[in-house]
Tab-separated table of C-alpha atoms and ligand atoms in Angstrom:
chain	number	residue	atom	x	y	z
A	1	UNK	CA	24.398	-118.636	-34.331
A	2	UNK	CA	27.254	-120.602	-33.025
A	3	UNK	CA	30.655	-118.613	-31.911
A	4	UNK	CA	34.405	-119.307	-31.634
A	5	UNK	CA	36.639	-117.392	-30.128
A	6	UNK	CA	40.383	-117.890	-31.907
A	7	UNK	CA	43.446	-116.282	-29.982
A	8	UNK	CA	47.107	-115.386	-31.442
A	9	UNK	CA	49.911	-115.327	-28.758
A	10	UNK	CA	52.831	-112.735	-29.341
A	11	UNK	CA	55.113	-115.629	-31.747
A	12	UNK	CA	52.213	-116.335	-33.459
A	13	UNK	CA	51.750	-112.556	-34.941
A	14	UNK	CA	55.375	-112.308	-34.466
A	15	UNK	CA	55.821	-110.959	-38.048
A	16	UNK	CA	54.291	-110.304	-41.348
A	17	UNK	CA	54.324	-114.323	-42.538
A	18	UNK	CA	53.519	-115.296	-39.483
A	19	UNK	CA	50.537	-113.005	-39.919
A	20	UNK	CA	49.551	-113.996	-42.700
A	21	UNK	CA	49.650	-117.722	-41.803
A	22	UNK	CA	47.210	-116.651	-38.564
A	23	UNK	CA	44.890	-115.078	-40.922
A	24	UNK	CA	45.084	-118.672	-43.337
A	25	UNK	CA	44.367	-120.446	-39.946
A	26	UNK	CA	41.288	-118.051	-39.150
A	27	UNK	CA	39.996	-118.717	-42.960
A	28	UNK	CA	40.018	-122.795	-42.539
A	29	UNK	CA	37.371	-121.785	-39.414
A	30	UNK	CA	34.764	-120.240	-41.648
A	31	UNK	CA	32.153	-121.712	-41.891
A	32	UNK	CA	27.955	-120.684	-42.749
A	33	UNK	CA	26.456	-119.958	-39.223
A	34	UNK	CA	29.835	-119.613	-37.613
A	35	UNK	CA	30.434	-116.440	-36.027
A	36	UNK	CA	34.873	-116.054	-35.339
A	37	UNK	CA	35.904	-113.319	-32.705
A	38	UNK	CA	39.718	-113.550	-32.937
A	39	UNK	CA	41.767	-111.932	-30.028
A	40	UNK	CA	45.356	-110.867	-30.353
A	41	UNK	CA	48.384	-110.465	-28.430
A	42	UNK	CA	51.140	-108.098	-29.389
A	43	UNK	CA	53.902	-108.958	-31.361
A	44	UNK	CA	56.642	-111.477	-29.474
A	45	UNK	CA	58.903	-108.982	-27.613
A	46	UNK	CA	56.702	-105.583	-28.013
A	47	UNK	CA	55.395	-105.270	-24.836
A	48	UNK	CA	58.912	-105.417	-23.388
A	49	UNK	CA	60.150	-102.363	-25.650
A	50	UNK	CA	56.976	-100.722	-24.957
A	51	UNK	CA	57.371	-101.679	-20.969
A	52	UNK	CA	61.136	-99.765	-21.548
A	53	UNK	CA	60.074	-96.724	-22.908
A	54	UNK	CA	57.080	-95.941	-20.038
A	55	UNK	CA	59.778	-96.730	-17.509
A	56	UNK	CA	62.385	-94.151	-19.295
A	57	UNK	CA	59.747	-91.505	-19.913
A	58	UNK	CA	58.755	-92.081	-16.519
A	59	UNK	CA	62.703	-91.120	-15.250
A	60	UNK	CA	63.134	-94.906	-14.787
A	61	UNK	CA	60.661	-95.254	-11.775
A	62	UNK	CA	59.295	-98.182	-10.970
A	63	UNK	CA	55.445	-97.836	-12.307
A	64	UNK	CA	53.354	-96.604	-9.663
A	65	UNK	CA	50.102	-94.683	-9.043
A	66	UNK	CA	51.067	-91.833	-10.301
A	67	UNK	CA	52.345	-93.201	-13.878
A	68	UNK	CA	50.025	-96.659	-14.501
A	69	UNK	CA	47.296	-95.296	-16.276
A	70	UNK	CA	49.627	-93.659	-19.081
A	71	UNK	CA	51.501	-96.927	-18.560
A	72	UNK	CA	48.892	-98.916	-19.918
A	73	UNK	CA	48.196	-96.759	-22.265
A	74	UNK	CA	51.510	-97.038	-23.686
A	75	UNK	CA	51.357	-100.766	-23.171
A	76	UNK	CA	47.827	-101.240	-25.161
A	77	UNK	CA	48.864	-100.233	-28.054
A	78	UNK	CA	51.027	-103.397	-29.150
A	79	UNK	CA	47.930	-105.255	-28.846
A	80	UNK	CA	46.259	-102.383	-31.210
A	81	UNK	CA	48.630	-102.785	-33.744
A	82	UNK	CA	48.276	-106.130	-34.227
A	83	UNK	CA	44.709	-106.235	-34.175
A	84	UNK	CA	44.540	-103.909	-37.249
A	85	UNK	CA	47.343	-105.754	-39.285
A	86	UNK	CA	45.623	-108.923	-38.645
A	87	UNK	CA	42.527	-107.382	-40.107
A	88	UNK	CA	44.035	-105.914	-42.661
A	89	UNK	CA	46.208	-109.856	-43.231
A	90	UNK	CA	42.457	-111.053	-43.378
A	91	UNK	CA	41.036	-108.577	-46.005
A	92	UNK	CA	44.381	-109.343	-48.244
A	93	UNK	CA	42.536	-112.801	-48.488
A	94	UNK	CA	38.791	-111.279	-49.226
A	95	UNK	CA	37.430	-112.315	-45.648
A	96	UNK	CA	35.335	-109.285	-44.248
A	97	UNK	CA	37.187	-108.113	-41.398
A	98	UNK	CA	38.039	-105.412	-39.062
A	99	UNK	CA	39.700	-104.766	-35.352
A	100	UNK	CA	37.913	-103.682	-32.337
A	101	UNK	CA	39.524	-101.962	-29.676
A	102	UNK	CA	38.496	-102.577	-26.095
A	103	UNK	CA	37.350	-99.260	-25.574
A	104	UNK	CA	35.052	-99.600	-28.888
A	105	UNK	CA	33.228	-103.432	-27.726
A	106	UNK	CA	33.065	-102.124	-24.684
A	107	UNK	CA	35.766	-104.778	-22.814
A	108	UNK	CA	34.816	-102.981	-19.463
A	109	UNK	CA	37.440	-103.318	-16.248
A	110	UNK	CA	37.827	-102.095	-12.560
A	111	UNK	CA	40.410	-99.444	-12.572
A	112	UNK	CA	43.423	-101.256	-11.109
A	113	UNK	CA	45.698	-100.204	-13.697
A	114	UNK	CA	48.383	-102.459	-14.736
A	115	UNK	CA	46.283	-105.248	-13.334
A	116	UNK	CA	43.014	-104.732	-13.982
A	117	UNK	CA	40.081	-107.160	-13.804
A	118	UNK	CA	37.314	-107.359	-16.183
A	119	UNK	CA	34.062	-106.779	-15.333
A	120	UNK	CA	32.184	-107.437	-18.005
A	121	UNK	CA	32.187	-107.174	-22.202
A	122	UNK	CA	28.756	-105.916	-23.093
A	123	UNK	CA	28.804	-106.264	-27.070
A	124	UNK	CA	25.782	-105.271	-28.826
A	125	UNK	CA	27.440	-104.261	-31.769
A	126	UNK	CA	29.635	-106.707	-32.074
A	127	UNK	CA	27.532	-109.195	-32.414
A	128	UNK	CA	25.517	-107.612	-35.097
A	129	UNK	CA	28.739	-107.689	-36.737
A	130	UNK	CA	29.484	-111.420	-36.108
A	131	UNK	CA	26.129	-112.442	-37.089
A	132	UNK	CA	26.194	-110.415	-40.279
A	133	UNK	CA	29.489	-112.890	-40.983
A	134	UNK	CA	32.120	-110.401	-40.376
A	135	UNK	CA	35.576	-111.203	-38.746
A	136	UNK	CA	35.997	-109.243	-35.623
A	137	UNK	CA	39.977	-108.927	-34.470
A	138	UNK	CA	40.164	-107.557	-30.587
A	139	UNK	CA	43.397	-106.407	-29.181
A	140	UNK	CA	44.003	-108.637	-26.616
A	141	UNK	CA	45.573	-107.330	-22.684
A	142	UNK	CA	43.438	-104.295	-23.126
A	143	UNK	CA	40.406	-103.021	-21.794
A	144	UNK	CA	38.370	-99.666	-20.762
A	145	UNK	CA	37.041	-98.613	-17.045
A	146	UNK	CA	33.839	-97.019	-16.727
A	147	UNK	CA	35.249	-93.427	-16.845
A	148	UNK	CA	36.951	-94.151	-20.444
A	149	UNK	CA	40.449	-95.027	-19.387
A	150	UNK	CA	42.598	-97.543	-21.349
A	151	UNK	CA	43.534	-100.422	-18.765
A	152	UNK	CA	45.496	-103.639	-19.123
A	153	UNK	CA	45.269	-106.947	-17.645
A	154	UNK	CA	48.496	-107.848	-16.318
A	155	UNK	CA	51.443	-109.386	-18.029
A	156	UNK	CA	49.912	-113.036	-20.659
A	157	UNK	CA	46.499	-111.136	-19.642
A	158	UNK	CA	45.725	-111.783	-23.710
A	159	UNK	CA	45.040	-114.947	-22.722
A	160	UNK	CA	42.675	-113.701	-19.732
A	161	UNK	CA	40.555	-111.578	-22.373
A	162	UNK	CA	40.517	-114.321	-24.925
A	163	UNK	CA	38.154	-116.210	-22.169
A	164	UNK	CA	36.628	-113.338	-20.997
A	165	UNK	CA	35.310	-112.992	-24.448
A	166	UNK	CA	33.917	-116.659	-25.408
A	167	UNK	CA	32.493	-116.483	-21.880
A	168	UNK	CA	30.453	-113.256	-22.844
A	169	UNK	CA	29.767	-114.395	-26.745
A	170	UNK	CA	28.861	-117.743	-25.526
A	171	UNK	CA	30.960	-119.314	-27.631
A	172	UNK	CA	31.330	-122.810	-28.464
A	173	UNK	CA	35.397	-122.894	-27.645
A	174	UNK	CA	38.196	-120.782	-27.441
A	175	UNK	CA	40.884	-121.981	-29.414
A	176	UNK	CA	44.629	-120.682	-28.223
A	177	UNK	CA	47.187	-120.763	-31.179
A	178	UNK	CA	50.240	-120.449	-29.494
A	179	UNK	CA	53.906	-121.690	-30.223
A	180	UNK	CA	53.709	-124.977	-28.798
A	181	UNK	CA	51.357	-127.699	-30.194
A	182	UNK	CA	49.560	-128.180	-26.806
A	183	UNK	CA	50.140	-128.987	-22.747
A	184	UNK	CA	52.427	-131.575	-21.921
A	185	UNK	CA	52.615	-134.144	-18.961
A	186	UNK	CA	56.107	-131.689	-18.146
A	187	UNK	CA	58.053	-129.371	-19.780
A	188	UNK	CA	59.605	-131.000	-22.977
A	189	UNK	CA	62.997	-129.051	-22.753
A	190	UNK	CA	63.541	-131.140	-19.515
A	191	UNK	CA	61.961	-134.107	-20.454
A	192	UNK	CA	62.415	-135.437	-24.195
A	193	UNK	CA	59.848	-137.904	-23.234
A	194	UNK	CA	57.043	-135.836	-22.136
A	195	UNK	CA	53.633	-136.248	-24.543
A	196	UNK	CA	51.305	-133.866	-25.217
A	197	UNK	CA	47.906	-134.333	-23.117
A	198	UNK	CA	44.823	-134.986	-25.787
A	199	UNK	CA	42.342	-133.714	-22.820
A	200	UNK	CA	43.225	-131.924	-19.228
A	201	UNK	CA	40.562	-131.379	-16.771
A	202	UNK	CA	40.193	-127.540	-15.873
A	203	UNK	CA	41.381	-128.422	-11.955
A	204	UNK	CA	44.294	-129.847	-13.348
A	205	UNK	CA	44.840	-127.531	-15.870
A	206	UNK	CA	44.715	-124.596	-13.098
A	207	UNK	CA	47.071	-126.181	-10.711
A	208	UNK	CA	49.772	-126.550	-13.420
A	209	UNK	CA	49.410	-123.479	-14.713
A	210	UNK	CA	49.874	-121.927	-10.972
A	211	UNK	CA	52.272	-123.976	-10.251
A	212	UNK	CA	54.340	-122.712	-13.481
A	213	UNK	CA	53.440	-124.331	-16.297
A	214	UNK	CA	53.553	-120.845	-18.379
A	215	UNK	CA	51.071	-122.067	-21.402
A	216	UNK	CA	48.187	-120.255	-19.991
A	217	UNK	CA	47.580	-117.698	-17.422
A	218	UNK	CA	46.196	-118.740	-14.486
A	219	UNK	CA	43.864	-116.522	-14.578
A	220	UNK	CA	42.208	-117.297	-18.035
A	221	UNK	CA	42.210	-120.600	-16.536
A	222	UNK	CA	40.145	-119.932	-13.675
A	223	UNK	CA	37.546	-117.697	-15.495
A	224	UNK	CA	37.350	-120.436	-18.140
A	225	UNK	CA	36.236	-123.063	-15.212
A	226	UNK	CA	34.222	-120.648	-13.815
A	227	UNK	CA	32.382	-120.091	-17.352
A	228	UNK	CA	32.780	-123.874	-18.847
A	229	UNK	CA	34.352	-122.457	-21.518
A	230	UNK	CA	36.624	-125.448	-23.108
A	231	UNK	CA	39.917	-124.202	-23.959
A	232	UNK	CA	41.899	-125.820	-27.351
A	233	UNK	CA	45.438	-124.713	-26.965
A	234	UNK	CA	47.444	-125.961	-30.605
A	235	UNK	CA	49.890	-124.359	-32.331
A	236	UNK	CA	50.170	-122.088	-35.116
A	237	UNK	CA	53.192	-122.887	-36.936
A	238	UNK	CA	51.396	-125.199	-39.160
A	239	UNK	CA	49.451	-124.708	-42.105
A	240	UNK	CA	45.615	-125.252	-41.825
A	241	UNK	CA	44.571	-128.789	-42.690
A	242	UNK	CA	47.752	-130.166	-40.808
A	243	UNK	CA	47.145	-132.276	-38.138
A	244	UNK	CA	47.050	-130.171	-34.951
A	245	UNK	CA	44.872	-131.913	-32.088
A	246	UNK	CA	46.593	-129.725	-29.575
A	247	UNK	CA	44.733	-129.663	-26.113
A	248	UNK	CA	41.375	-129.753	-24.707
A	249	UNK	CA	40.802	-128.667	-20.945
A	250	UNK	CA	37.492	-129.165	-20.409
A	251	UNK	CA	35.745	-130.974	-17.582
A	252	UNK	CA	36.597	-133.784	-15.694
A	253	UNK	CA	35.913	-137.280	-17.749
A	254	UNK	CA	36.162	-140.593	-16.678
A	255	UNK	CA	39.008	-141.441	-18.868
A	256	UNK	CA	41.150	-138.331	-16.819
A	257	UNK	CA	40.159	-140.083	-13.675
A	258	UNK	CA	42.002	-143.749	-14.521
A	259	UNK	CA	45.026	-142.311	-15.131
A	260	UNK	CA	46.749	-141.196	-11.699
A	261	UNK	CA	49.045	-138.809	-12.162
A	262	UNK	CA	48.443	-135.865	-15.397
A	263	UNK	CA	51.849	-133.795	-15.389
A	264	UNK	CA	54.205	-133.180	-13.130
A	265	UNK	CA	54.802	-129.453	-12.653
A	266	UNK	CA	57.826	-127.348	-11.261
A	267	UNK	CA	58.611	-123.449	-10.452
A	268	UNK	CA	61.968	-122.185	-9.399
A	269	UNK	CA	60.447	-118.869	-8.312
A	270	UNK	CA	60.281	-119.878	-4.946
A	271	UNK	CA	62.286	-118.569	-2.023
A	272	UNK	CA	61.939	-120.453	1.448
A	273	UNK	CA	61.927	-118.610	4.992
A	274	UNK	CA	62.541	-120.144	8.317
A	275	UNK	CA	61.913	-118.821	11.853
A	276	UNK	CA	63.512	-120.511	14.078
A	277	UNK	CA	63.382	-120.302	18.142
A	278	UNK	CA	59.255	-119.308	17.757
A	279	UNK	CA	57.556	-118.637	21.471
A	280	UNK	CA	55.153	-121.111	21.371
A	281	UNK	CA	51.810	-119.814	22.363
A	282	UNK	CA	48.730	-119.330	20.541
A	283	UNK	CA	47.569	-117.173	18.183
A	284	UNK	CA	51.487	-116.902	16.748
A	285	UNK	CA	50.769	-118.514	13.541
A	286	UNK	CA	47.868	-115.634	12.786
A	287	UNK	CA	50.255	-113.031	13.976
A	288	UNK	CA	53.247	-114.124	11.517
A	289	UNK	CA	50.901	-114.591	8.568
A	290	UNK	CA	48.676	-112.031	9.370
A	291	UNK	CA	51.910	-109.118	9.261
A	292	UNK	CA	52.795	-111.005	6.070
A	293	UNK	CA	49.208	-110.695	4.594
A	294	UNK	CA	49.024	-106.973	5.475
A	295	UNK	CA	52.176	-107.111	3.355
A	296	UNK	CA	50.488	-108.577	0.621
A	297	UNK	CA	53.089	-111.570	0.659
A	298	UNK	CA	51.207	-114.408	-0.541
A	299	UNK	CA	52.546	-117.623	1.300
A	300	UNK	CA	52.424	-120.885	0.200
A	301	UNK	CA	53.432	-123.990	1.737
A	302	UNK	CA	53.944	-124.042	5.617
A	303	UNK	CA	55.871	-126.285	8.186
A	304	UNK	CA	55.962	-125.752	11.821
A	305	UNK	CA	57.792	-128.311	13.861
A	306	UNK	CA	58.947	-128.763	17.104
A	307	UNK	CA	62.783	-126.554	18.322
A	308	UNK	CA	65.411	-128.251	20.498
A	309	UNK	CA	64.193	-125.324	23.501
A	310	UNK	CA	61.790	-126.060	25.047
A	311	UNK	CA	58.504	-124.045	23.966
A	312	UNK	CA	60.369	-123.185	20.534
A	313	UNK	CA	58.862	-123.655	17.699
A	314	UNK	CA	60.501	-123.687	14.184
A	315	UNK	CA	58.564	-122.999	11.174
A	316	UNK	CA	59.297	-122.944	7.507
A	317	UNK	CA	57.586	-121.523	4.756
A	318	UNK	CA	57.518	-120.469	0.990
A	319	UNK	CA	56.845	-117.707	-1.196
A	320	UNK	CA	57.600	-115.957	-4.395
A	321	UNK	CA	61.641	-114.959	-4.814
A	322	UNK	CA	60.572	-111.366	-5.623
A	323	UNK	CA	58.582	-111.238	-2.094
A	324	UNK	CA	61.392	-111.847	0.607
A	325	UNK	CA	63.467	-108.806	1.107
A	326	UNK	CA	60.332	-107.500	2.066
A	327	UNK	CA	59.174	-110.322	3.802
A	328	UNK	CA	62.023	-110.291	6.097
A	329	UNK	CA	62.040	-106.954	6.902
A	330	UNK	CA	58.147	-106.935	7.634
A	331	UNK	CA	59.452	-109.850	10.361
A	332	UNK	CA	62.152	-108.233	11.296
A	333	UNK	CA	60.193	-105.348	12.316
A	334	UNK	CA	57.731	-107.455	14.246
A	335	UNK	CA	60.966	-109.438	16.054
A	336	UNK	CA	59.914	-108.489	19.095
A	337	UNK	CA	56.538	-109.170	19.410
A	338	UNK	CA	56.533	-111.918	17.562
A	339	UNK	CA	59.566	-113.091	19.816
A	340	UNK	CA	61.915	-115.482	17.747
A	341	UNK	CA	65.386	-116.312	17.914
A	342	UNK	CA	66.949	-116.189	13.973
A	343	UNK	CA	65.377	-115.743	10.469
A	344	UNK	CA	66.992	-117.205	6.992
A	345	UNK	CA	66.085	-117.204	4.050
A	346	UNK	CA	67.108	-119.199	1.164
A	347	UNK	CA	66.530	-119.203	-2.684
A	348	UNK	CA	68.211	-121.935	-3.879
A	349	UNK	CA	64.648	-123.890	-3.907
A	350	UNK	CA	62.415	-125.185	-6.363
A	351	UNK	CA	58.821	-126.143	-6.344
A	352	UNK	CA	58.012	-129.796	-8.124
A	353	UNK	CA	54.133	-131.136	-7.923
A	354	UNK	CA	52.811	-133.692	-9.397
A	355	UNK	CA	49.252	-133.251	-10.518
A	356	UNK	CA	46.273	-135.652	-11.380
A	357	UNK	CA	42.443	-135.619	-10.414
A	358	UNK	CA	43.177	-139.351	-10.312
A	359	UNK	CA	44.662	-139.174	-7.230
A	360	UNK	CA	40.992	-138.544	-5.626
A	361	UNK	CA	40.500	-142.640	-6.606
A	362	UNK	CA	43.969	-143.992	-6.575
A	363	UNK	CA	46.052	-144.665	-3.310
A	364	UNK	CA	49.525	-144.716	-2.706
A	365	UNK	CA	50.841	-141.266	-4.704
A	366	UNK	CA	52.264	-140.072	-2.082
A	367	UNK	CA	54.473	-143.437	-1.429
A	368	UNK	CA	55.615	-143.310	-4.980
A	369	UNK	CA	56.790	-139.792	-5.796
A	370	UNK	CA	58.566	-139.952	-1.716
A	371	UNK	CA	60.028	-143.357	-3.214
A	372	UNK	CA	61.076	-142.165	-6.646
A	373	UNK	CA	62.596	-138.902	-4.751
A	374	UNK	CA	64.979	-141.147	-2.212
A	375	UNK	CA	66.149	-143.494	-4.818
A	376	UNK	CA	67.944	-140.471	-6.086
A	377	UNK	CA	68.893	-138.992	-3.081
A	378	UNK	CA	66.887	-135.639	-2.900
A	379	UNK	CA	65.808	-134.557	0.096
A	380	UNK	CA	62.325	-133.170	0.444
A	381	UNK	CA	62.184	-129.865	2.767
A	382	UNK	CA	59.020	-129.576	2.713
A	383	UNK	CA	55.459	-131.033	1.351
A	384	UNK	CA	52.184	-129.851	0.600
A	385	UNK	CA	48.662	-131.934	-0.485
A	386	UNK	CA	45.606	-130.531	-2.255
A	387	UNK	CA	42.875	-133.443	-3.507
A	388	UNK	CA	44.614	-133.434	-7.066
A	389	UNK	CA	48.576	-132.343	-6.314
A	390	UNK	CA	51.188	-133.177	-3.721
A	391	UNK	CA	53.749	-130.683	-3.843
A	392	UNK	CA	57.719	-130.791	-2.496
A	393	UNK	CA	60.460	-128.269	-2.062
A	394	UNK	CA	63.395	-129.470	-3.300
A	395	UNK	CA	66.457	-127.289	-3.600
A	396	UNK	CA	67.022	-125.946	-7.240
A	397	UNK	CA	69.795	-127.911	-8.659
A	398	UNK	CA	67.875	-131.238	-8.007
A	399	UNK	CA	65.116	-129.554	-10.095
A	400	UNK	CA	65.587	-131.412	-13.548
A	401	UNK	CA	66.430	-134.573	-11.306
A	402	UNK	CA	63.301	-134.535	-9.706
A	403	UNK	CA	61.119	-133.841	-12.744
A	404	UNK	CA	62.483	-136.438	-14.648
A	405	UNK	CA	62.484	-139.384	-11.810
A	406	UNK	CA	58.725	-139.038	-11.387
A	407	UNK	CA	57.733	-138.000	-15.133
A	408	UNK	CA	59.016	-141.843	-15.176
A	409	UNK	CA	57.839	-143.249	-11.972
A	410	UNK	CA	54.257	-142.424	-12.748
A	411	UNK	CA	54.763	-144.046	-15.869
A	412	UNK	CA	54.435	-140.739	-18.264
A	413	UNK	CA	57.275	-141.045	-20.387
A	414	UNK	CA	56.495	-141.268	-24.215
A	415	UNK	CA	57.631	-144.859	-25.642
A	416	UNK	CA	59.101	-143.168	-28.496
A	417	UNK	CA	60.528	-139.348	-27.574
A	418	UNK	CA	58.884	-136.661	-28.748
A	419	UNK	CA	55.773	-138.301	-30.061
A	420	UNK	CA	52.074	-138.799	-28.912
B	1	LIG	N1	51.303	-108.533	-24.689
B	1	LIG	C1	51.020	-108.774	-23.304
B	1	LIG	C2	52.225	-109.388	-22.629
B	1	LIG	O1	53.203	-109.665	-23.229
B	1	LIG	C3	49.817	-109.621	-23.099
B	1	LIG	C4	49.893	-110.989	-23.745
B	1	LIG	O2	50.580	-111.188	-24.726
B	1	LIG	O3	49.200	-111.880	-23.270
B	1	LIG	O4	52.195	-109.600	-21.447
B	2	MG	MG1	51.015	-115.885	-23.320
């Protein structure tokens, strides 16, 4: 029996019409010898109230140990509710129908509250169910540990189980309904030119997504590579029959390769760092990174170059905004034995990258998007290169500047705007 796994992000279930036209976009799917697993997020803006009142009942401390599991708890149930109107949106129409909770598949997770990882979905009785043609709805975000514990997966973690799911039913595709009609070369609100991608290779697909293209999470993106799961991401504001190619990331093709750049992505939650005056001697990059590691500040792009004093070292790096209060007091602490001269940090910065597993067979990316960024006068501060992305830091208010110059000098802008 074939499977599909159909998911509903939160403006997609957003209300009761909006229900109902979820459950009219599930019915267009049936088909003989087609089992449909749909997965659920909570409606738009629920997990935020529910967020509120765990952080109020909890005397407005920040959620720790001693509050996450009754956190998630809380949390789960916007996903619950859902799942049972949705089944009970799909019975309205006489499909055979009914919600699953993650405890009740068994969606099984480590215990990691909050931000919990799944370790596997054993199903037996759901698929009994599937294959005897009923609809199953799952709450999405929420899953069970092995002692019976609600858990959830971490903020757009509906996404994450959506994945999780085909990967374990073997399905055919996950299809994400969401409220955009698919991933774009950029973000349309700064670019009216940007088109909508037919097909994205998972690499790409994962390196715009980390580097904050917020369609998927990252992480459903990496356990549907990991799986081979192909991903349709479309949107559910229109009525079945429609048009609505959306998205495909799949694997690589040959057609993907020919083009050189995919989509340029950008994130402004990035906060730079600079040491300067460093003691040059080895072993001081490990010692830097290694107190910011036992911090659990993840760093990202790194420059070390050479200080007017002699055996000084200056070096530069990245990391999330939220991250560098306590990154500079974890350096602060270590000023001594790390032995440097004055720390800044700075905020003002944004992330741009342009993406493509083209680049692998095309030269001369690098030239362009350094050209396209000096004929309009931004300065790069720093640059990082994978095999299929060259990054830059640019500070903020060049942001929409620099998205739009290379959107165009990689030859992505849409003849007409706004269309395929
Ligand atoms: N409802 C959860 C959230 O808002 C999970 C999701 O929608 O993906 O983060
Ligand atoms: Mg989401």
């Amino acid at each position: 029996m074939a499977r599909l796994v159909l998911k509903f992000g939160g403006t997609s279930v957003g209300d009761v019409a909006r229900l109902a036209r979820a459950a009219r976009l599930v019915a267009a799917e049936r088909q003989p010898g087609t089992g449909l697993a749909i997965v659920v997020s909570a409606m738009s803006g629920e997990t935020n109230r529910l967020v509120e009142f765990a952080r109020e009942a909890a005397g407005g401390a920040l959620i720790g140990p001693a509050f996450d599991d009754e956190y998630d708890v809380v949390c789960a149930s916007g996903e619950q509710v859902t799942s049972g109107l949705l089944a009970l949106a799909l019975r309205r129409i006489a499909l055979p129908a009914r919600s699953w909770q993650g405890w009740q598949v068994p969606v099984l997770t480590d215990d990691s509250h909050g931000s919990a990882r799944i370790d596997r979905i054993e199903a037996p009785d759901l698929l009994r169910a599937l294959d005897e043609g009923e609809i199953a709805v799952l709450p999405g975000f929420q899953g069970v540990t092995g002692t019976g514990r609600i858990t959830t997966l971490g903020r757009g973690g509906s996404d994450t189980s959506a994945v999780a799911l085909a990967a374990a039913l073997k399905a055919e595709r996950c299809d994400i309904y969401t409220d955009v009609d698919g991933i774009y070369t950029t973000d349309p609100r700064i670019v009216a030119r940007a088109r909508r991608l037919d097909r994205i290779s998972y690499e790409e697909m994962l390196e715009m997504a980390s580097l904050g293209a917020r369609v998927l999470q990252t992480r459903s993106v990496e356990l549907a590579m990991n799986w081979r799961v192909p991903v349709r991401v479309l949107s559910s504001f229109v009525e079945p029959g429609q048009p609505n190619p959306g998205t495909l990331v799949c694997e690589e093709d040959p057609m993907m390769e020919q083009r050189v750049v995919s989509g340029i992505a950008y994130s402004r939650d990035e906060a730079r760092i600079s040491l300067f005056g460093v003691l040059d001697r080895p072993g001081i990059a490990a010692d830097i990174f290694g107190r910011l590691a036992d911090a659990r500040i993840n760093v990202d792009m790194i420059v070390q170059s050479q200080a007017r004093t002699e055996n000084r070292q200056n070096l530069l790096f990245t990391l999330p905004e939220k991250d560098v209060r306590l990154a500079l007091a974890t350096l602060q602490d270590g000023r001594e034995a790390i032995d440097f001269e004055q720390v800044t940090a700075d905020l003002d910065v944004a992330k741009v990258s342009v993406v493509g597993v083209g680049m692998r067979s095309h030269t001369g990316v690098a030239r362009t998007m350094f050209q396209a960024l000096a004929a309009r006068n931004i300065n790069i501060q720093a640059i990082a290169t994978s095999e299929i992305k060259i990054s830059v830091l640019v500070a903020s208010e060049y942001t929409e500047l620099a998205v739009r110059a290379l959107h165009s000098a990689f030859e992505l802008d849409a003849s007409d705007p706004g269309r395929g």
